[in-house]
PDB file of C-alpha atoms in Angstrom:
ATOM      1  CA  UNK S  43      36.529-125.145  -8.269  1.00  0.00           C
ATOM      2  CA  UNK S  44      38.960-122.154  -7.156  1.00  0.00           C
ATOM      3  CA  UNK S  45      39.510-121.039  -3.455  1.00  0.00           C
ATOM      4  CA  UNK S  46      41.662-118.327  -1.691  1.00  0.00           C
ATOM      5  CA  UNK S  47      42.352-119.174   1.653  1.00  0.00           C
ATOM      6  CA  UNK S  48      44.172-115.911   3.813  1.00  0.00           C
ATOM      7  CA  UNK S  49      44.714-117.907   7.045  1.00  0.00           C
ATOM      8  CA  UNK S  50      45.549-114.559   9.351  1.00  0.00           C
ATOM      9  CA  UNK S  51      42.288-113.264  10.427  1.00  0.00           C
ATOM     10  CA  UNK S  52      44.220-110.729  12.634  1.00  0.00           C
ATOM     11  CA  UNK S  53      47.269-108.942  12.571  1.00  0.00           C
ATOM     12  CA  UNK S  54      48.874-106.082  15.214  1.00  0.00           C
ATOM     13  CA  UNK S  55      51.792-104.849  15.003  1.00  0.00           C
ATOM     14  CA  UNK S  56      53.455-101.384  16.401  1.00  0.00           C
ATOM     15  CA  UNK S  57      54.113 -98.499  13.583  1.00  0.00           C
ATOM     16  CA  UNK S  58      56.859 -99.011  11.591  1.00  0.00           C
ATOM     17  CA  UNK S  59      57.125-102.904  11.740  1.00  0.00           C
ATOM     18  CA  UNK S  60      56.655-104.816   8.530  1.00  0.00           C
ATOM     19  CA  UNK S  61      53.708-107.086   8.299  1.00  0.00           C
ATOM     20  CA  UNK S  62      53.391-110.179   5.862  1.00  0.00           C
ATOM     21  CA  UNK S  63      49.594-110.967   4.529  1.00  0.00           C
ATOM     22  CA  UNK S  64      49.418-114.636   3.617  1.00  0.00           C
ATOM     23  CA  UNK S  65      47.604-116.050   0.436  1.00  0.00           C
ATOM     24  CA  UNK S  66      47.061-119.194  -0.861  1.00  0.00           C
ATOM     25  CA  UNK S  67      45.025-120.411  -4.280  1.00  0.00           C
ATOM     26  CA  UNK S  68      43.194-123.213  -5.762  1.00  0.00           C
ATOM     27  CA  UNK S  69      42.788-123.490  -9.148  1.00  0.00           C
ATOM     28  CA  UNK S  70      42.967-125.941 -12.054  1.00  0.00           C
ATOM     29  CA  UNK S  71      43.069-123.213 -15.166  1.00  0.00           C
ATOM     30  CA  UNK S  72      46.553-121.783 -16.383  1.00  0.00           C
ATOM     31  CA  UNK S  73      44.762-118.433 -17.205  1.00  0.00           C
ATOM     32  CA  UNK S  74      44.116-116.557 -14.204  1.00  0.00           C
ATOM     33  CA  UNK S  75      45.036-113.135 -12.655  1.00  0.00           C
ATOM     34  CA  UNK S  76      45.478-113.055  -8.880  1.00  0.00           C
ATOM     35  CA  UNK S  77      44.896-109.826  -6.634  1.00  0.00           C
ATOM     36  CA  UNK S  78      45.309-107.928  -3.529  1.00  0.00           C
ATOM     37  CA  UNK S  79      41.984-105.323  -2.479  1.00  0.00           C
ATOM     38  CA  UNK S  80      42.521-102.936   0.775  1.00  0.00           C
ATOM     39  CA  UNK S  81      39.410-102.263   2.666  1.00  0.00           C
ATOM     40  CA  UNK S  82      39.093 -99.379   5.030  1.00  0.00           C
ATOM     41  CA  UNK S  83      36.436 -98.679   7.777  1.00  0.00           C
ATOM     42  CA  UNK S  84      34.715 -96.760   4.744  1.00  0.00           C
ATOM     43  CA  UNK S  85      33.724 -99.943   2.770  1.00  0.00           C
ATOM     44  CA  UNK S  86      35.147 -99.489  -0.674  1.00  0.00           C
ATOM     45  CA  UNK S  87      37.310-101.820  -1.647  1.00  0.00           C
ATOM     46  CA  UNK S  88      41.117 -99.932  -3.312  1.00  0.00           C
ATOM     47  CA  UNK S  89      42.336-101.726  -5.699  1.00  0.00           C
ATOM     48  CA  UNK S  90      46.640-102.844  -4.774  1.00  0.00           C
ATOM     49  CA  UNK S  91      48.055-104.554  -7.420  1.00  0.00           C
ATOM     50  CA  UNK S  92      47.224-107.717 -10.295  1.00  0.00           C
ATOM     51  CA  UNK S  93      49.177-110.213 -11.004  1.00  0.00           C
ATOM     52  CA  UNK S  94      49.093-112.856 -13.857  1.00  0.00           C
ATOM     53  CA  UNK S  95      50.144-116.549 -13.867  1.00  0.00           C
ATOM     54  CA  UNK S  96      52.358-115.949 -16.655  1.00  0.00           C
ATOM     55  CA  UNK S  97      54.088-113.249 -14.614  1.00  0.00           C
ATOM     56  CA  UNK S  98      56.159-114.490 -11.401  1.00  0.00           C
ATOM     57  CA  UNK S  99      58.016-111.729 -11.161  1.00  0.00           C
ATOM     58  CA  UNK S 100      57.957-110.018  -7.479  1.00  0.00           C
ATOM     59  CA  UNK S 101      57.072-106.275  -7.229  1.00  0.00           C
ATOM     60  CA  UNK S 102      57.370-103.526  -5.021  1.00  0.00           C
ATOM     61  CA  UNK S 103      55.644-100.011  -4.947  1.00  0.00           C
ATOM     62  CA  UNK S 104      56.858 -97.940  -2.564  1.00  0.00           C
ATOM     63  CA  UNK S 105      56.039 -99.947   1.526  1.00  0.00           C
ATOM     64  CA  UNK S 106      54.459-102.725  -0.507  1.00  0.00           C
ATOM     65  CA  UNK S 107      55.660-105.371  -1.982  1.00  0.00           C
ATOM     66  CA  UNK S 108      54.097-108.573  -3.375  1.00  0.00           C
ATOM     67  CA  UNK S 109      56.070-112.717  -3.853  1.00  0.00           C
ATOM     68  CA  UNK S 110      54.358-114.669  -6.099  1.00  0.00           C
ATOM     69  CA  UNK S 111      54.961-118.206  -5.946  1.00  0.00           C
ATOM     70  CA  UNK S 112      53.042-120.484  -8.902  1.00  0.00           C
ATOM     71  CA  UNK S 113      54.961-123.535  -6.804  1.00  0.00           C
ATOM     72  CA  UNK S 114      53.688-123.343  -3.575  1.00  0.00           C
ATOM     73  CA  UNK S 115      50.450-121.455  -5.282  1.00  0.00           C
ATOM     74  CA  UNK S 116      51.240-118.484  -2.957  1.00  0.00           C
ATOM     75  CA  UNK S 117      50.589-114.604  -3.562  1.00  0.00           C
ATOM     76  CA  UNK S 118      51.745-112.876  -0.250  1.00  0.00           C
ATOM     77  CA  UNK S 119      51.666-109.009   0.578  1.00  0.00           C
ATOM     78  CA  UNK S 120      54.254-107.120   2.664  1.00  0.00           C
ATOM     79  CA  UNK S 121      53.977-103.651   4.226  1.00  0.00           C
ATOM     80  CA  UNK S 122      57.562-102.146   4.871  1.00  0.00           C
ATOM     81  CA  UNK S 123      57.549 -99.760   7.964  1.00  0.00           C
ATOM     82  CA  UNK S 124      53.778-100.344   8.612  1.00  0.00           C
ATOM     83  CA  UNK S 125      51.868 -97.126   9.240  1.00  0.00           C
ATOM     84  CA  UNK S 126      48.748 -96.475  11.109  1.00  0.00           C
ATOM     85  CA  UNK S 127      47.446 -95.551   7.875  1.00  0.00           C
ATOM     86  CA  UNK S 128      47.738 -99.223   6.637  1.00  0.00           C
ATOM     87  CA  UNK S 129      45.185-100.179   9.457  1.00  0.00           C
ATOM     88  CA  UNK S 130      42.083-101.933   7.096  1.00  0.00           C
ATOM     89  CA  UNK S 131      40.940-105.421   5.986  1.00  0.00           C
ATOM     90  CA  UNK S 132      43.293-106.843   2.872  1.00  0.00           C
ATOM     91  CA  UNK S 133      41.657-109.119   0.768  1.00  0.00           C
ATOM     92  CA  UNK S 134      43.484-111.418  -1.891  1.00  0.00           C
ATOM     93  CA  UNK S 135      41.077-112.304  -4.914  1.00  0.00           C
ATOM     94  CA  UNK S 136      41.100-114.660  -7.997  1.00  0.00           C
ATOM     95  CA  UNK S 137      40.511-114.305 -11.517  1.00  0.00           C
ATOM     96  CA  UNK S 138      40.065-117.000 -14.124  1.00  0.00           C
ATOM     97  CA  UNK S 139      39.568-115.400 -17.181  1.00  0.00           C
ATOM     98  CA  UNK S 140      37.523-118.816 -17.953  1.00  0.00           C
ATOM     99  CA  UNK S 141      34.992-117.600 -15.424  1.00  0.00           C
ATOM    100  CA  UNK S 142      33.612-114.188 -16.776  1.00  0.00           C
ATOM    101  CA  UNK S 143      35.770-112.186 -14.951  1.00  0.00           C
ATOM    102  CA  UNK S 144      34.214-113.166 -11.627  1.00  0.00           C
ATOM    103  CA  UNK S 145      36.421-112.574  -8.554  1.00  0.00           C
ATOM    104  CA  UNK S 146      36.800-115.124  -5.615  1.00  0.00           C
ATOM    105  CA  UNK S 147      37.885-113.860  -2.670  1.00  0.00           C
ATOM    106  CA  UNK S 148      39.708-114.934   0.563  1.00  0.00           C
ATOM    107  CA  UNK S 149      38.429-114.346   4.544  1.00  0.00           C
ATOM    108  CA  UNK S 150      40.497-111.484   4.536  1.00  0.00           C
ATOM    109  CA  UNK S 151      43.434-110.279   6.950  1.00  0.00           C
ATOM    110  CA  UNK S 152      42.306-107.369   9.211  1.00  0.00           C
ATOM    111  CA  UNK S 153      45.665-105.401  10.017  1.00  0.00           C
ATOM    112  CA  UNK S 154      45.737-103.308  13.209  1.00  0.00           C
ATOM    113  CA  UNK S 155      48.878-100.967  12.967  1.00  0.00           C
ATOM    114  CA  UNK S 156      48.926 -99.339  16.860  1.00  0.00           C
ATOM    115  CA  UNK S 157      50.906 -95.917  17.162  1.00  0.00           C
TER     116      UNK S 157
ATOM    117  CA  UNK F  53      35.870 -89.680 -15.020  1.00  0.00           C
ATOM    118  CA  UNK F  54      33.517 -90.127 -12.804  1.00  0.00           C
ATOM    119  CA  UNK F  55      33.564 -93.593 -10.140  1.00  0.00           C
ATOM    120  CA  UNK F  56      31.367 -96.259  -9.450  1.00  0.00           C
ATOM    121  CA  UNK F  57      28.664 -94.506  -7.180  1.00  0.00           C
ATOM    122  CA  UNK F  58      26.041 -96.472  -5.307  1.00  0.00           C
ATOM    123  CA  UNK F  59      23.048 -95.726  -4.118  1.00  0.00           C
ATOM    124  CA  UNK F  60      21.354 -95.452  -0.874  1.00  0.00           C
ATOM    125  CA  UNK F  61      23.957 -96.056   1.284  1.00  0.00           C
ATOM    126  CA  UNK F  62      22.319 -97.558   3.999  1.00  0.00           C
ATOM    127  CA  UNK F  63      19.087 -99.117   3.889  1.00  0.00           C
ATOM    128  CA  UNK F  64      16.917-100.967   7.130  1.00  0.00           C
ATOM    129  CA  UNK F  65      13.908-103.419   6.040  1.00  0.00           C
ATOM    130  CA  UNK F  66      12.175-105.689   7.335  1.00  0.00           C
ATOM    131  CA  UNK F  67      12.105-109.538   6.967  1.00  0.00           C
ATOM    132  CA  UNK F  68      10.127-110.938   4.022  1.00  0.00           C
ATOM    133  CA  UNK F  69      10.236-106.951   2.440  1.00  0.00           C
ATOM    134  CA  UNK F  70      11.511-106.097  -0.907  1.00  0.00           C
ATOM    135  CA  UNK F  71      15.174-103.526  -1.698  1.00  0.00           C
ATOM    136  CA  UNK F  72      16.121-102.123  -4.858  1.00  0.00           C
ATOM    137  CA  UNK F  73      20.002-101.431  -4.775  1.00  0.00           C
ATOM    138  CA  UNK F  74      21.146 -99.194  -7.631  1.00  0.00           C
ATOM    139  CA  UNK F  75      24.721 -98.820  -8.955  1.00  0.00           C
ATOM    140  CA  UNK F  76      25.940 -95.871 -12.043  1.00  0.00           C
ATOM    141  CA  UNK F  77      29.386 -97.865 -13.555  1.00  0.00           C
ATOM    142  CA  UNK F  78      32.462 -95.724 -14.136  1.00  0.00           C
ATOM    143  CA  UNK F  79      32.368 -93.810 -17.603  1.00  0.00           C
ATOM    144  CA  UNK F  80      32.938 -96.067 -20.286  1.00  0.00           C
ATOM    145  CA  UNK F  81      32.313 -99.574 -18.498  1.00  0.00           C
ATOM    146  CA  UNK F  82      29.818-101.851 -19.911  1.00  0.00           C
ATOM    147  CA  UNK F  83      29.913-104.322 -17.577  1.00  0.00           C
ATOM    148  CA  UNK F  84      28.722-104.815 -13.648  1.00  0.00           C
ATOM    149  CA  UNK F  85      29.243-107.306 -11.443  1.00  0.00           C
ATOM    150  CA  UNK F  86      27.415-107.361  -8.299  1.00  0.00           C
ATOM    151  CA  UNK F  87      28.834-108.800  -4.596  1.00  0.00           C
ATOM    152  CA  UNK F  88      27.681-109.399  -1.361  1.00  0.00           C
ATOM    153  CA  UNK F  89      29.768-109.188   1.554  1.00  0.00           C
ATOM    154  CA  UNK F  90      28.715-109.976   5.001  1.00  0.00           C
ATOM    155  CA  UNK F  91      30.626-108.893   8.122  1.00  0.00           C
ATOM    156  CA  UNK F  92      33.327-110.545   8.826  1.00  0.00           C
ATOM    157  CA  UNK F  93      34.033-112.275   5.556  1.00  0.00           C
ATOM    158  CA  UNK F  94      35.177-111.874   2.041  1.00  0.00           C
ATOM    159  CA  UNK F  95      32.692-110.829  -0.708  1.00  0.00           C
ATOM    160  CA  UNK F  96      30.938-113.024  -2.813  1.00  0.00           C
ATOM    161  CA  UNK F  97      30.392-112.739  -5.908  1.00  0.00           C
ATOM    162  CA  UNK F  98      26.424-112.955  -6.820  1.00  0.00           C
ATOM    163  CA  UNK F  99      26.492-112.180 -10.757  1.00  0.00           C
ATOM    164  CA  UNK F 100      27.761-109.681 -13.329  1.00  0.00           C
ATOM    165  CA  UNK F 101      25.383-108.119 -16.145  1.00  0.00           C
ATOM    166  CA  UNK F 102      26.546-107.323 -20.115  1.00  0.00           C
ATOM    167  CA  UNK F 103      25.434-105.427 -22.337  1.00  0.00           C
ATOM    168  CA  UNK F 104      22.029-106.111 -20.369  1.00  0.00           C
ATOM    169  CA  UNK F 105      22.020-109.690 -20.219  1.00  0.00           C
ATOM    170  CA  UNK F 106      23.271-111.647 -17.010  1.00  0.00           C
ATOM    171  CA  UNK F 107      26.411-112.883 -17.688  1.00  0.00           C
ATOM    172  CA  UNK F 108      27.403-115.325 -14.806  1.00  0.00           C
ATOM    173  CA  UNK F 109      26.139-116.101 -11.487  1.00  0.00           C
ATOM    174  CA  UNK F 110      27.444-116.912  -8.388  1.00  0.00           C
ATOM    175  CA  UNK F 111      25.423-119.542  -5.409  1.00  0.00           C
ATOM    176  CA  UNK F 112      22.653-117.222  -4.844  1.00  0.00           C
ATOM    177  CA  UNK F 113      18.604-117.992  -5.223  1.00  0.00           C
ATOM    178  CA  UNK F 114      16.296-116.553  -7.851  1.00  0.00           C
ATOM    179  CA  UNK F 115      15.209-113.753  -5.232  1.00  0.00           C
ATOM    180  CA  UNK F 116      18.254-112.567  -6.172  1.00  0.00           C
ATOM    181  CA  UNK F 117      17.858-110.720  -9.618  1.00  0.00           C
ATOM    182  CA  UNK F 118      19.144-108.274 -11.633  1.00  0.00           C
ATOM    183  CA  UNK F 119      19.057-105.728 -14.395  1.00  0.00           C
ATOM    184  CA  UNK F 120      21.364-103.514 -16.536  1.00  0.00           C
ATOM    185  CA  UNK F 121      19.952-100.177 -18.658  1.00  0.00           C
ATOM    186  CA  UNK F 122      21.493 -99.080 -22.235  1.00  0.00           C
ATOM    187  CA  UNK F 123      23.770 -96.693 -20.059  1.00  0.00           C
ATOM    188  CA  UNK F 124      25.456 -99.427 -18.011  1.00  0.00           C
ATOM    189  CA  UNK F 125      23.641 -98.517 -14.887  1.00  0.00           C
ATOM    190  CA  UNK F 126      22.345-101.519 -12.433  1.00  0.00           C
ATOM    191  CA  UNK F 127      19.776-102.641  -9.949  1.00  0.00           C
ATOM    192  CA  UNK F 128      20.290-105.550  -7.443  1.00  0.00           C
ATOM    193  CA  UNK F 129      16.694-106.537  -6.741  1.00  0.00           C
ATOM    194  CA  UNK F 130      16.117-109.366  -3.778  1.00  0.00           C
ATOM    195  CA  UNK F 131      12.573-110.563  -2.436  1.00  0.00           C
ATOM    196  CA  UNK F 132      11.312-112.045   0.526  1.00  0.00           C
ATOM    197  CA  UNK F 133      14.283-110.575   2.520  1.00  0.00           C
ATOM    198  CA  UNK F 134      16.168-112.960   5.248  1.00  0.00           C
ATOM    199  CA  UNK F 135      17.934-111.747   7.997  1.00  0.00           C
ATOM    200  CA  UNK F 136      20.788-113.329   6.412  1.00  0.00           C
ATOM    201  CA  UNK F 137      20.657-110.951   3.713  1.00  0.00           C
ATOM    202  CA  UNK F 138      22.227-108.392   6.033  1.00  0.00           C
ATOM    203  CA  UNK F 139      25.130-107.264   4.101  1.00  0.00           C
ATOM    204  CA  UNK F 140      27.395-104.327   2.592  1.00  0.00           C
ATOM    205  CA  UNK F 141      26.463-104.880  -1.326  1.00  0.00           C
ATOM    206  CA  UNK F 142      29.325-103.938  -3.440  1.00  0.00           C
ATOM    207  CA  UNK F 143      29.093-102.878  -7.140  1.00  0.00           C
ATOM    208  CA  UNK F 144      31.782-103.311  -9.217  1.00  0.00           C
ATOM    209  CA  UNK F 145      32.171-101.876 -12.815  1.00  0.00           C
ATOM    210  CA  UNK F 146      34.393-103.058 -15.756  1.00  0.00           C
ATOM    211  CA  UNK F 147      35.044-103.093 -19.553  1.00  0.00           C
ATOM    212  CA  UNK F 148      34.758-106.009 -21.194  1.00  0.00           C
ATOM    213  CA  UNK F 149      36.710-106.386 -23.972  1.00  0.00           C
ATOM    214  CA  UNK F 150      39.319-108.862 -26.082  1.00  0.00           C
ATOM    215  CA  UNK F 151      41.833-107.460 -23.934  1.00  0.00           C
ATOM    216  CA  UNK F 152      43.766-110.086 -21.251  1.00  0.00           C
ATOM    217  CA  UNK F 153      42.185-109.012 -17.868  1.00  0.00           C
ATOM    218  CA  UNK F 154      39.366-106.330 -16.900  1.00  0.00           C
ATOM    219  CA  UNK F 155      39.650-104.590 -13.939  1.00  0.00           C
ATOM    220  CA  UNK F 156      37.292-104.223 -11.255  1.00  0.00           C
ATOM    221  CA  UNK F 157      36.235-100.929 -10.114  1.00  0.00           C
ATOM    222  CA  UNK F 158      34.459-101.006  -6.784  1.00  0.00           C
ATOM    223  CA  UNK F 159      31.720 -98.569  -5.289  1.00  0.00           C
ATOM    224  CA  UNK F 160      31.398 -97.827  -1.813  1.00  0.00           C
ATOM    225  CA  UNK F 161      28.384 -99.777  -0.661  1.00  0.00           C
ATOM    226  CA  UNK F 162      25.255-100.513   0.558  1.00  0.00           C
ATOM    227  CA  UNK F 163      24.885-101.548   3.587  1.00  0.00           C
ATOM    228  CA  UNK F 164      21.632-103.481   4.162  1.00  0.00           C
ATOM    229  CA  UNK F 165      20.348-104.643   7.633  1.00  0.00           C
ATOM    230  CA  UNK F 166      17.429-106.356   7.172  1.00  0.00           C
ATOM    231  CA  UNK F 167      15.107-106.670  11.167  1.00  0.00           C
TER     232      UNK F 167
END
Protein backbone atom coordinates (compact mmCIF):
# COMPACT_ATOMS: atom_id res chain seq x y z
CA UNK A 1 0.00 0.00 0.00
CA UNK A 2 1.41 3.71 -0.57
CA UNK A 3 0.72 6.72 1.82
CA UNK A 4 1.74 10.46 1.90
CA UNK A 5 1.65 11.77 5.17
CA UNK A 6 2.16 16.06 5.21
CA UNK A 7 2.18 16.35 9.04
CA UNK A 8 1.70 20.48 9.04
CA UNK A 9 -1.92 21.05 8.79
CA UNK A 10 -1.18 24.82 9.31
CA UNK A 11 1.36 27.15 8.56
CA UNK A 12 1.61 31.31 9.20
CA UNK A 13 4.18 33.08 8.64
CA UNK A 14 4.70 37.08 7.93
CA UNK A 15 5.52 38.08 4.06
CA UNK A 16 8.75 37.48 3.06
CA UNK A 17 9.72 34.57 5.47
CA UNK A 18 10.51 31.22 3.95
CA UNK A 19 8.23 28.38 4.75
CA UNK A 20 9.19 24.55 4.56
CA UNK A 21 6.12 22.04 3.52
CA UNK A 22 6.91 18.60 4.90
CA UNK A 23 6.33 15.24 2.96
CA UNK A 24 6.78 11.90 3.68
CA UNK A 25 6.02 8.50 1.41
CA UNK A 26 5.23 4.94 1.64
CA UNK A 27 5.82 2.80 -0.97
CA UNK A 28 7.25 -0.61 -1.87
CA UNK A 29 7.66 -0.06 -5.95
CA UNK A 30 11.00 1.52 -7.38
CA UNK A 31 8.88 3.17 -10.19
CA UNK A 32 7.10 6.03 -8.93
CA UNK A 33 6.89 9.84 -9.57
CA UNK A 34 6.27 12.03 -6.53
CA UNK A 35 4.49 15.58 -6.66
CA UNK A 36 3.67 18.85 -5.22
CA UNK A 37 -0.25 20.42 -6.26
CA UNK A 38 -1.09 24.19 -4.97
CA UNK A 39 -4.66 24.74 -4.18
CA UNK A 40 -6.16 28.17 -3.99
CA UNK A 41 -9.54 29.34 -2.48
CA UNK A 42 -10.72 28.72 -6.24
CA UNK A 43 -10.50 24.85 -6.09
CA UNK A 44 -8.32 23.84 -8.96
CA UNK A 45 -5.56 22.16 -8.15
CA UNK A 46 -1.89 23.97 -10.17
CA UNK A 47 0.25 21.67 -10.91
CA UNK A 48 4.28 22.62 -9.03
CA UNK A 49 6.66 20.32 -10.01
CA UNK A 50 7.26 16.05 -10.58
CA UNK A 51 9.78 14.31 -9.48
CA UNK A 52 10.98 10.70 -10.25
CA UNK A 53 12.69 8.10 -7.99
CA UNK A 54 15.42 7.80 -10.34
CA UNK A 55 15.98 11.55 -10.08
CA UNK A 56 17.30 12.91 -6.53
CA UNK A 57 18.45 15.80 -7.74
CA UNK A 58 17.07 19.08 -5.78
CA UNK A 59 15.44 21.89 -7.85
CA UNK A 60 14.60 25.32 -7.64
CA UNK A 61 12.27 27.59 -9.82
CA UNK A 62 12.37 30.86 -8.97
CA UNK A 63 10.88 31.18 -4.60
CA UNK A 64 10.48 27.42 -4.79
CA UNK A 65 12.52 24.93 -4.31
CA UNK A 66 12.04 21.17 -3.74
CA UNK A 67 14.83 18.26 -1.49
CA UNK A 68 14.20 15.00 -2.36
CA UNK A 69 15.41 12.48 -0.11
CA UNK A 70 14.84 8.52 -1.38
CA UNK A 71 16.68 7.82 2.30
CA UNK A 72 14.57 9.27 4.65
CA UNK A 73 11.61 8.85 1.81
CA UNK A 74 11.15 12.67 2.04
CA UNK A 75 9.95 15.21 -0.77
CA UNK A 76 9.81 18.68 1.02
CA UNK A 77 8.76 22.15 -0.57
CA UNK A 78 10.28 25.55 0.30
CA UNK A 79 8.92 29.03 -0.50
CA UNK A 80 11.84 31.68 -0.45
CA UNK A 81 10.53 35.19 0.65
CA UNK A 82 6.91 33.89 1.09
CA UNK A 83 4.32 36.17 -0.49
CA UNK A 84 0.74 36.69 0.29
CA UNK A 85 0.21 35.31 -3.00
CA UNK A 86 1.53 31.85 -1.83
CA UNK A 87 -1.46 31.78 0.72
CA UNK A 88 -3.40 28.18 -0.51
CA UNK A 89 -3.51 24.48 0.50
CA UNK A 90 -0.17 22.45 -0.92
CA UNK A 91 -0.71 19.03 -1.47
CA UNK A 92 2.18 16.38 -2.07
CA UNK A 93 0.90 13.34 -4.26
CA UNK A 94 2.21 9.86 -5.37
CA UNK A 95 2.54 8.10 -8.48
CA UNK A 96 3.34 4.45 -9.06
CA UNK A 97 3.39 3.95 -12.51
CA UNK A 98 2.33 0.21 -11.37
CA UNK A 99 -0.97 1.71 -10.33
CA UNK A 100 -2.57 3.26 -13.55
CA UNK A 101 -1.42 6.48 -13.01
CA UNK A 102 -3.59 6.97 -9.93
CA UNK A 103 -2.46 9.75 -7.56
CA UNK A 104 -2.40 9.40 -3.66
CA UNK A 105 -2.42 12.29 -1.90
CA UNK A 106 -1.36 13.72 1.53
CA UNK A 107 -3.76 15.88 4.25
CA UNK A 108 -2.36 18.79 2.81
CA UNK A 109 -0.48 21.93 4.38
CA UNK A 110 -2.71 25.07 4.38
CA UNK A 111 -0.15 28.10 4.26
CA UNK A 112 -1.34 31.46 5.62
CA UNK A 113 1.23 34.16 4.42
CA UNK A 114 -0.09 37.52 6.61
CA UNK A 115 1.03 41.00 5.08
CA UNK B 1 -5.66 24.25 -26.15
CA UNK B 2 -8.39 24.33 -24.37
CA UNK B 3 -8.39 23.01 -20.20
CA UNK B 4 -10.14 20.58 -18.34
CA UNK B 5 -13.64 22.31 -17.83
CA UNK B 6 -16.24 20.93 -15.47
CA UNK B 7 -19.53 21.21 -15.28
CA UNK B 8 -22.05 22.60 -13.01
CA UNK B 9 -20.07 24.08 -10.63
CA UNK B 10 -22.05 23.81 -7.75
CA UNK B 11 -24.77 21.51 -7.30
CA UNK B 12 -27.34 21.08 -3.85
CA UNK B 13 -29.41 17.62 -3.64
CA UNK B 14 -30.95 15.97 -1.47
CA UNK B 15 -30.17 12.71 0.47
CA UNK B 16 -30.97 9.44 -1.31
CA UNK B 17 -31.21 11.79 -4.89
CA UNK B 18 -29.27 11.10 -7.94
CA UNK B 19 -26.10 13.86 -9.67
CA UNK B 20 -24.62 13.59 -12.93
CA UNK B 21 -21.12 15.40 -12.83
CA UNK B 22 -19.70 16.02 -16.30
CA UNK B 23 -16.04 16.74 -17.19
CA UNK B 24 -14.63 17.82 -21.26
CA UNK B 25 -10.58 16.53 -20.93
CA UNK B 26 -7.94 18.87 -22.30
CA UNK B 27 -7.46 18.53 -26.22
CA UNK B 28 -5.76 15.51 -27.00
CA UNK B 29 -6.16 13.49 -23.59
CA UNK B 30 -7.69 10.16 -23.68
CA UNK B 31 -7.75 9.47 -20.35
CA UNK B 32 -9.84 10.78 -17.03
CA UNK B 33 -9.46 10.14 -13.75
CA UNK B 34 -12.03 11.18 -11.39
CA UNK B 35 -11.41 12.44 -7.41
CA UNK B 36 -13.26 13.31 -4.58
CA UNK B 37 -12.12 15.67 -2.13
CA UNK B 38 -13.89 16.53 0.99
CA UNK B 39 -13.14 19.63 3.09
CA UNK B 40 -10.46 19.54 4.92
CA UNK B 41 -8.58 16.67 3.37
CA UNK B 42 -6.63 15.50 0.43
CA UNK B 43 -8.43 14.09 -2.67
CA UNK B 44 -9.09 10.70 -3.28
CA UNK B 45 -8.83 9.12 -6.00
CA UNK B 46 -12.28 7.23 -7.05
CA UNK B 47 -11.30 5.79 -10.67
CA UNK B 48 -9.89 6.80 -14.05
CA UNK B 49 -11.68 5.81 -17.50
CA UNK B 50 -9.66 4.71 -21.03
CA UNK B 51 -10.48 4.69 -24.04
CA UNK B 52 -14.09 4.12 -22.44
CA UNK B 53 -13.44 1.37 -20.24
CA UNK B 54 -12.75 1.90 -16.38
CA UNK B 55 -9.37 1.55 -15.85
CA UNK B 56 -8.74 1.45 -12.00
CA UNK B 57 -10.68 2.19 -9.01
CA UNK B 58 -10.13 3.60 -5.90
CA UNK B 59 -12.33 2.46 -2.20
CA UNK B 60 -15.55 3.72 -3.40
CA UNK B 61 -19.11 1.64 -3.71
CA UNK B 62 -20.86 0.67 -6.92
CA UNK B 63 -23.13 3.93 -6.56
CA UNK B 64 -20.24 5.32 -7.67
CA UNK B 65 -20.03 4.84 -11.56
CA UNK B 66 -18.75 6.11 -14.47
CA UNK B 67 -18.58 6.64 -18.18
CA UNK B 68 -16.25 7.98 -20.94
CA UNK B 69 -17.66 9.06 -24.75
CA UNK B 70 -15.45 8.52 -28.10
CA UNK B 71 -14.35 12.26 -27.48
CA UNK B 72 -12.78 11.71 -24.05
CA UNK B 73 -15.52 13.51 -22.26
CA UNK B 74 -16.82 12.03 -18.68
CA UNK B 75 -19.70 11.65 -16.32
CA UNK B 76 -19.33 10.83 -12.55
CA UNK B 77 -22.72 9.29 -11.81
CA UNK B 78 -23.52 8.44 -7.84
CA UNK B 79 -26.99 7.09 -6.46
CA UNK B 80 -28.69 7.09 -3.35
CA UNK B 81 -26.72 10.23 -2.27
CA UNK B 82 -25.21 10.38 1.53
CA UNK B 83 -24.53 13.34 3.23
CA UNK B 84 -21.10 12.15 3.20
CA UNK B 85 -20.95 12.56 -0.38
CA UNK B 86 -20.59 16.30 0.18
CA UNK B 87 -17.55 17.08 -1.71
CA UNK B 88 -15.58 19.31 -4.38
CA UNK B 89 -15.29 16.52 -7.32
CA UNK B 90 -12.20 17.04 -9.25
CA UNK B 91 -11.63 15.86 -12.88
CA UNK B 92 -8.44 15.26 -14.00
CA UNK B 93 -7.38 14.62 -17.69
CA UNK B 94 -4.26 12.83 -19.12
CA UNK B 95 -2.62 11.01 -22.09
CA UNK B 96 -1.88 7.75 -21.74
CA UNK B 97 0.79 6.60 -23.55
CA UNK B 98 4.30 4.35 -23.51
CA UNK B 99 5.82 7.37 -22.32
CA UNK B 100 7.42 7.32 -18.41
CA UNK B 101 4.81 9.45 -16.49
CA UNK B 102 1.37 11.20 -17.58
CA UNK B 103 0.50 14.22 -16.18
CA UNK B 104 -2.52 15.19 -14.49
CA UNK B 105 -4.46 18.06 -15.61
CA UNK B 106 -7.02 19.20 -13.08
CA UNK B 107 -10.48 21.06 -13.60
CA UNK B 108 -11.87 23.38 -11.27
CA UNK B 109 -14.65 21.50 -9.54
CA UNK B 110 -17.78 20.58 -8.48
CA UNK B 111 -18.75 21.25 -5.48
CA UNK B 112 -21.60 19.00 -4.25
CA UNK B 113 -23.52 19.51 -0.92
CA UNK B 114 -25.82 17.00 -0.62
CA UNK B 115 -29.03 18.13 2.52
Amino acid sequence: AQKVTQAQTEISVVEKEDVTLDCVYETRDTTYYLFWYKQPPSGELVFLIRRNSFDEQNEISGRYSWNFQKSTSSFNFTITASQVVDSAVYFCALMRKAAGNKLTFGGGTRVLVKP
Amino acid sequence: ETGVTQSPTHLIKTRGQQVTLRCSSQSGHNTVSWYQQALGQGPQFIFQYYREEENGRGNFPPRFSGLQFPNYSSELNVNALELDDSALYLCASSQTSASSYNEQFFGPGTRLTVL
